[in-house]
Amino acid sequence: MAEEASSAPAPAPAGAKMTIVAGVDDSDHSFYALQWALGHFFPPAQPQQYRLVVVTAKPSAASAVGLAGPGAADVLPFVEADLKRVALRVLDRARELCAAAQVADAEFEAIEGDARSVLCDAVERHLAEMLVVGSHGYGAIKRAVLGSVSDYCAHHAHCSVMIVKKPKTKH
């Protein structure tokens, strides 16, 4: 138990801003979570107490294509270019939201890998005190098949994890 406690990031030094890592992908749920974090931790016209690091995970082309057989190697450059385009679009949208919220101290990263490990690694690398992620609201079966990034991060990130759920619209 003591070993787990020692692997947690050290608190920010006195006078330094605490770091919040926000995980985003191309879903409305993740951008809702980012907007929620901006509204709650970065109020306009007030001194900013936090440093924000927005991270998106870009899957590798090989993992996206899988073992598709002959000709798969010919497709990899096109898949890689498309995955890179999606990651840049996600970060551009995050930049726009941060600019609209007048967040001055923000970094944006697109890291290749699985979202679960990319986010937990970002928490460690930036010594974050909080990780903010959205929840897709999958049911038990879909969550078991697809896996839940938020659930994984809640159990493995070495900081507090804020899972922000987008309210369901009423019909």
PDB file of C-alpha atoms in Angstrom:
ATOM      1  CA  MET A   1       0.000   0.000   0.000  1.00  0.00           C
ATOM      2  CA  ALA A   2       2.815   2.421   0.866  1.00  0.00           C
ATOM      3  CA  GLU A   3       4.429   1.591  -2.464  1.00  0.00           C
ATOM      4  CA  GLU A   4       1.328   2.808  -4.353  1.00  0.00           C
ATOM      5  CA  ALA A   5       1.313   6.076  -2.433  1.00  0.00           C
ATOM      6  CA  SER A   6       4.949   6.754  -3.297  1.00  0.00           C
ATOM      7  CA  SER A   7       4.285   6.395  -7.048  1.00  0.00           C
ATOM      8  CA  ALA A   8       1.776   9.268  -7.023  1.00  0.00           C
ATOM      9  CA  PRO A   9       3.038  12.572  -8.405  1.00  0.00           C
ATOM     10  CA  ALA A  10       4.367  15.043  -5.887  1.00  0.00           C
ATOM     11  CA  PRO A  11       2.159  18.075  -5.259  1.00  0.00           C
ATOM     12  CA  ALA A  12       2.987  21.246  -7.153  1.00  0.00           C
ATOM     13  CA  PRO A  13       5.598  23.429  -5.453  1.00  0.00           C
ATOM     14  CA  ALA A  14       4.345  26.499  -3.609  1.00  0.00           C
ATOM     15  CA  GLY A  15       3.434  29.236  -6.069  1.00  0.00           C
ATOM     16  CA  ALA A  16       3.295  26.857  -9.057  1.00  0.00           C
ATOM     17  CA  LYS A  17       0.028  26.217 -10.850  1.00  0.00           C
ATOM     18  CA  MET A  18      -1.583  22.843 -10.422  1.00  0.00           C
ATOM     19  CA  THR A  19      -1.973  20.885 -13.654  1.00  0.00           C
ATOM     20  CA  ILE A  20      -5.179  19.495 -15.089  1.00  0.00           C
ATOM     21  CA  VAL A  21      -4.981  17.033 -17.979  1.00  0.00           C
ATOM     22  CA  ALA A  22      -8.092  16.857 -20.164  1.00  0.00           C
ATOM     23  CA  GLY A  23      -8.508  13.915 -22.503  1.00  0.00           C
ATOM     24  CA  VAL A  24     -10.355  14.602 -25.737  1.00  0.00           C
ATOM     25  CA  ASP A  25     -11.294  12.622 -28.802  1.00  0.00           C
ATOM     26  CA  ASP A  26     -13.630  13.429 -31.679  1.00  0.00           C
ATOM     27  CA  SER A  27     -16.787  12.799 -29.623  1.00  0.00           C
ATOM     28  CA  ASP A  28     -19.268  15.344 -28.305  1.00  0.00           C
ATOM     29  CA  HIS A  29     -18.887  13.723 -24.873  1.00  0.00           C
ATOM     30  CA  SER A  30     -15.206  14.582 -24.612  1.00  0.00           C
ATOM     31  CA  PHE A  31     -15.739  18.171 -25.750  1.00  0.00           C
ATOM     32  CA  TYR A  32     -18.589  18.532 -23.278  1.00  0.00           C
ATOM     33  CA  ALA A  33     -16.158  17.401 -20.544  1.00  0.00           C
ATOM     34  CA  LEU A  34     -13.549  19.929 -21.724  1.00  0.00           C
ATOM     35  CA  GLN A  35     -16.128  22.732 -21.732  1.00  0.00           C
ATOM     36  CA  TRP A  36     -17.267  21.672 -18.266  1.00  0.00           C
ATOM     37  CA  ALA A  37     -13.689  21.801 -16.982  1.00  0.00           C
ATOM     38  CA  LEU A  38     -13.113  25.204 -18.599  1.00  0.00           C
ATOM     39  CA  GLY A  39     -16.270  26.577 -17.007  1.00  0.00           C
ATOM     40  CA  HIS A  40     -15.505  25.217 -13.546  1.00  0.00           C
ATOM     41  CA  PHE A  41     -11.720  25.580 -13.265  1.00  0.00           C
ATOM     42  CA  PHE A  42     -10.999  28.543 -15.549  1.00  0.00           C
ATOM     43  CA  PRO A  43     -13.587  31.225 -14.745  1.00  0.00           C
ATOM     44  CA  PRO A  44     -13.297  34.264 -17.028  1.00  0.00           C
ATOM     45  CA  ALA A  45     -11.791  37.505 -15.709  1.00  0.00           C
ATOM     46  CA  GLN A  46     -10.135  35.761 -12.760  1.00  0.00           C
ATOM     47  CA  PRO A  47      -6.513  34.785 -12.210  1.00  0.00           C
ATOM     48  CA  GLN A  48      -5.998  31.259 -13.472  1.00  0.00           C
ATOM     49  CA  GLN A  49      -4.936  28.844 -10.772  1.00  0.00           C
ATOM     50  CA  TYR A  50      -4.445  25.883 -13.070  1.00  0.00           C
ATOM     51  CA  ARG A  51      -2.350  24.886 -16.044  1.00  0.00           C
ATOM     52  CA  LEU A  52      -4.269  22.883 -18.663  1.00  0.00           C
ATOM     53  CA  VAL A  53      -2.862  20.114 -20.832  1.00  0.00           C
ATOM     54  CA  VAL A  54      -5.265  18.848 -23.497  1.00  0.00           C
ATOM     55  CA  VAL A  55      -4.317  15.396 -24.762  1.00  0.00           C
ATOM     56  CA  THR A  56      -5.712  13.333 -27.596  1.00  0.00           C
ATOM     57  CA  ALA A  57      -4.646   9.792 -28.391  1.00  0.00           C
ATOM     58  CA  LYS A  58      -3.958   8.923 -32.010  1.00  0.00           C
ATOM     59  CA  PRO A  59      -4.138   5.192 -32.714  1.00  0.00           C
ATOM     60  CA  SER A  60      -1.365   3.786 -34.857  1.00  0.00           C
ATOM     61  CA  ALA A  61      -2.290   3.009 -38.448  1.00  0.00           C
ATOM     62  CA  ALA A  62      -1.303  -0.630 -37.951  1.00  0.00           C
ATOM     63  CA  SER A  63      -3.683  -1.021 -35.006  1.00  0.00           C
ATOM     64  CA  ALA A  64      -6.494   0.692 -36.927  1.00  0.00           C
ATOM     65  CA  VAL A  65      -6.042  -1.558 -39.974  1.00  0.00           C
ATOM     66  CA  GLY A  66      -5.113  -4.715 -38.066  1.00  0.00           C
ATOM     67  CA  LEU A  67      -3.979  -7.821 -39.885  1.00  0.00           C
ATOM     68  CA  ALA A  68      -5.987  -7.287 -43.045  1.00  0.00           C
ATOM     69  CA  GLY A  69      -3.875  -9.545 -45.253  1.00  0.00           C
ATOM     70  CA  PRO A  70      -2.241  -8.766 -48.583  1.00  0.00           C
ATOM     71  CA  GLY A  71      -2.396  -5.131 -49.604  1.00  0.00           C
ATOM     72  CA  ALA A  72      -2.747  -3.819 -46.059  1.00  0.00           C
ATOM     73  CA  ALA A  73       0.704  -2.230 -46.271  1.00  0.00           C
ATOM     74  CA  ASP A  74      -0.451  -0.180 -49.264  1.00  0.00           C
ATOM     75  CA  VAL A  75      -3.302   1.271 -47.206  1.00  0.00           C
ATOM     76  CA  LEU A  76      -1.252   2.176 -44.104  1.00  0.00           C
ATOM     77  CA  PRO A  77       0.007   5.589 -45.348  1.00  0.00           C
ATOM     78  CA  PHE A  78      -3.545   6.688 -46.162  1.00  0.00           C
ATOM     79  CA  VAL A  79      -4.868   5.511 -42.801  1.00  0.00           C
ATOM     80  CA  GLU A  80      -1.959   7.224 -41.008  1.00  0.00           C
ATOM     81  CA  ALA A  81      -2.671  10.509 -42.814  1.00  0.00           C
ATOM     82  CA  ASP A  82      -6.366  10.283 -41.942  1.00  0.00           C
ATOM     83  CA  LEU A  83      -5.668   9.512 -38.266  1.00  0.00           C
ATOM     84  CA  LYS A  84      -3.265  12.456 -38.104  1.00  0.00           C
ATOM     85  CA  ARG A  85      -5.880  14.733 -39.710  1.00  0.00           C
ATOM     86  CA  VAL A  86      -8.491  13.659 -37.133  1.00  0.00           C
ATOM     87  CA  ALA A  87      -6.072  14.280 -34.226  1.00  0.00           C
ATOM     88  CA  LEU A  88      -5.206  17.751 -35.543  1.00  0.00           C
ATOM     89  CA  ARG A  89      -8.905  18.567 -36.007  1.00  0.00           C
ATOM     90  CA  VAL A  90      -9.605  17.476 -32.420  1.00  0.00           C
ATOM     91  CA  LEU A  91      -6.794  19.682 -31.081  1.00  0.00           C
ATOM     92  CA  ASP A  92      -7.897  22.640 -33.223  1.00  0.00           C
ATOM     93  CA  ARG A  93     -11.402  22.395 -31.776  1.00  0.00           C
ATOM     94  CA  ALA A  94      -9.955  22.174 -28.249  1.00  0.00           C
ATOM     95  CA  ARG A  95      -7.795  25.265 -28.944  1.00  0.00           C
ATOM     96  CA  GLU A  96     -10.889  27.174 -30.073  1.00  0.00           C
ATOM     97  CA  LEU A  97     -12.772  26.258 -26.901  1.00  0.00           C
ATOM     98  CA  CYS A  98      -9.806  27.265 -24.730  1.00  0.00           C
ATOM     99  CA  ALA A  99      -9.401  30.560 -26.600  1.00  0.00           C
ATOM    100  CA  ALA A 100     -13.114  31.303 -26.202  1.00  0.00           C
ATOM    101  CA  ALA A 101     -12.775  30.641 -22.462  1.00  0.00           C
ATOM    102  CA  GLN A 102      -9.685  32.901 -22.368  1.00  0.00           C
ATOM    103  CA  VAL A 103      -7.423  30.142 -21.032  1.00  0.00           C
ATOM    104  CA  ALA A 104      -3.888  31.431 -21.383  1.00  0.00           C
ATOM    105  CA  ASP A 105      -1.883  28.569 -19.872  1.00  0.00           C
ATOM    106  CA  ALA A 106      -2.743  25.579 -22.074  1.00  0.00           C
ATOM    107  CA  GLU A 107      -0.752  22.963 -23.964  1.00  0.00           C
ATOM    108  CA  PHE A 108      -2.078  20.616 -26.637  1.00  0.00           C
ATOM    109  CA  GLU A 109      -0.677  17.165 -27.404  1.00  0.00           C
ATOM    110  CA  ALA A 110      -1.507  14.397 -29.853  1.00  0.00           C
ATOM    111  CA  ILE A 111       0.206  11.213 -28.682  1.00  0.00           C
ATOM    112  CA  GLU A 112       0.212   7.939 -30.599  1.00  0.00           C
ATOM    113  CA  GLY A 113      -1.150   4.988 -28.662  1.00  0.00           C
ATOM    114  CA  ASP A 114      -4.146   3.611 -26.853  1.00  0.00           C
ATOM    115  CA  ALA A 115      -6.165   6.344 -25.114  1.00  0.00           C
ATOM    116  CA  ARG A 116      -6.021   4.572 -21.750  1.00  0.00           C
ATOM    117  CA  SER A 117      -2.240   4.473 -21.545  1.00  0.00           C
ATOM    118  CA  VAL A 118      -1.761   7.827 -23.310  1.00  0.00           C
ATOM    119  CA  LEU A 119      -3.866   9.634 -20.689  1.00  0.00           C
ATOM    120  CA  CYS A 120      -2.324   7.861 -17.690  1.00  0.00           C
ATOM    121  CA  ASP A 121       1.169   8.546 -19.075  1.00  0.00           C
ATOM    122  CA  ALA A 122       0.289  12.229 -19.603  1.00  0.00           C
ATOM    123  CA  VAL A 123      -0.823  12.479 -15.967  1.00  0.00           C
ATOM    124  CA  GLU A 124       2.564  11.118 -14.857  1.00  0.00           C
ATOM    125  CA  ARG A 125       4.613  13.200 -17.313  1.00  0.00           C
ATOM    126  CA  HIS A 126       2.922  16.485 -16.368  1.00  0.00           C
ATOM    127  CA  LEU A 127       2.568  15.674 -12.646  1.00  0.00           C
ATOM    128  CA  ALA A 128      -1.148  16.396 -12.948  1.00  0.00           C
ATOM    129  CA  GLU A 129      -3.387  16.723  -9.933  1.00  0.00           C
ATOM    130  CA  MET A 130      -6.517  15.961 -11.954  1.00  0.00           C
ATOM    131  CA  LEU A 131      -7.540  14.154 -15.127  1.00  0.00           C
ATOM    132  CA  VAL A 132     -10.814  15.188 -16.793  1.00  0.00           C
ATOM    133  CA  VAL A 133     -12.462  12.795 -19.238  1.00  0.00           C
ATOM    134  CA  GLY A 134     -15.903  12.451 -20.727  1.00  0.00           C
ATOM    135  CA  SER A 135     -18.186   9.468 -20.416  1.00  0.00           C
ATOM    136  CA  HIS A 136     -19.800   7.988 -23.490  1.00  0.00           C
ATOM    137  CA  GLY A 137     -22.504   6.431 -21.342  1.00  0.00           C
ATOM    138  CA  TYR A 138     -22.124   2.951 -22.837  1.00  0.00           C
ATOM    139  CA  GLY A 139     -24.230   0.164 -21.411  1.00  0.00           C
ATOM    140  CA  ALA A 140     -22.639  -2.845 -19.710  1.00  0.00           C
ATOM    141  CA  ILE A 141     -22.329  -4.949 -22.876  1.00  0.00           C
ATOM    142  CA  LYS A 142     -20.863  -2.227 -25.076  1.00  0.00           C
ATOM    143  CA  ARG A 143     -18.489  -1.191 -22.270  1.00  0.00           C
ATOM    144  CA  ALA A 144     -17.327  -4.814 -21.871  1.00  0.00           C
ATOM    145  CA  VAL A 145     -16.660  -5.159 -25.607  1.00  0.00           C
ATOM    146  CA  LEU A 146     -15.172  -1.724 -26.313  1.00  0.00           C
ATOM    147  CA  GLY A 147     -13.648  -1.051 -22.916  1.00  0.00           C
ATOM    148  CA  SER A 148     -14.066   2.153 -20.999  1.00  0.00           C
ATOM    149  CA  VAL A 149     -11.290   4.709 -21.083  1.00  0.00           C
ATOM    150  CA  SER A 150     -12.806   6.600 -18.160  1.00  0.00           C
ATOM    151  CA  ASP A 151     -13.114   3.433 -16.061  1.00  0.00           C
ATOM    152  CA  TYR A 152      -9.522   2.433 -16.813  1.00  0.00           C
ATOM    153  CA  CYS A 153      -8.228   5.920 -15.952  1.00  0.00           C
ATOM    154  CA  ALA A 154     -10.261   6.025 -12.735  1.00  0.00           C
ATOM    155  CA  HIS A 155      -8.458   2.873 -11.608  1.00  0.00           C
ATOM    156  CA  HIS A 156      -4.963   3.482 -12.996  1.00  0.00           C
ATOM    157  CA  ALA A 157      -4.253   7.233 -13.144  1.00  0.00           C
ATOM    158  CA  HIS A 158      -2.133   8.520 -10.274  1.00  0.00           C
ATOM    159  CA  CYS A 159      -4.358  11.519  -9.617  1.00  0.00           C
ATOM    160  CA  SER A 160      -7.990  12.371  -9.077  1.00  0.00           C
ATOM    161  CA  VAL A 161     -10.146  11.602 -12.116  1.00  0.00           C
ATOM    162  CA  MET A 162     -13.196  13.685 -12.972  1.00  0.00           C
ATOM    163  CA  ILE A 163     -15.563  11.766 -15.253  1.00  0.00           C
ATOM    164  CA  VAL A 164     -17.974  14.280 -16.757  1.00  0.00           C
ATOM    165  CA  LYS A 165     -21.238  12.921 -18.105  1.00  0.00           C
ATOM    166  CA  LYS A 166     -23.098  14.790 -20.797  1.00  0.00           C
ATOM    167  CA  PRO A 167     -26.743  15.198 -19.792  1.00  0.00           C
ATOM    168  CA  LYS A 168     -29.150  13.169 -21.879  1.00  0.00           C
ATOM    169  CA  THR A 169     -31.500  15.198 -24.009  1.00  0.00           C
ATOM    170  CA  LYS A 170     -35.193  14.777 -23.253  1.00  0.00           C
ATOM    171  CA  HIS A 171     -37.481  13.977 -26.130  1.00  0.00           C
TER     172      HIS A 171
END
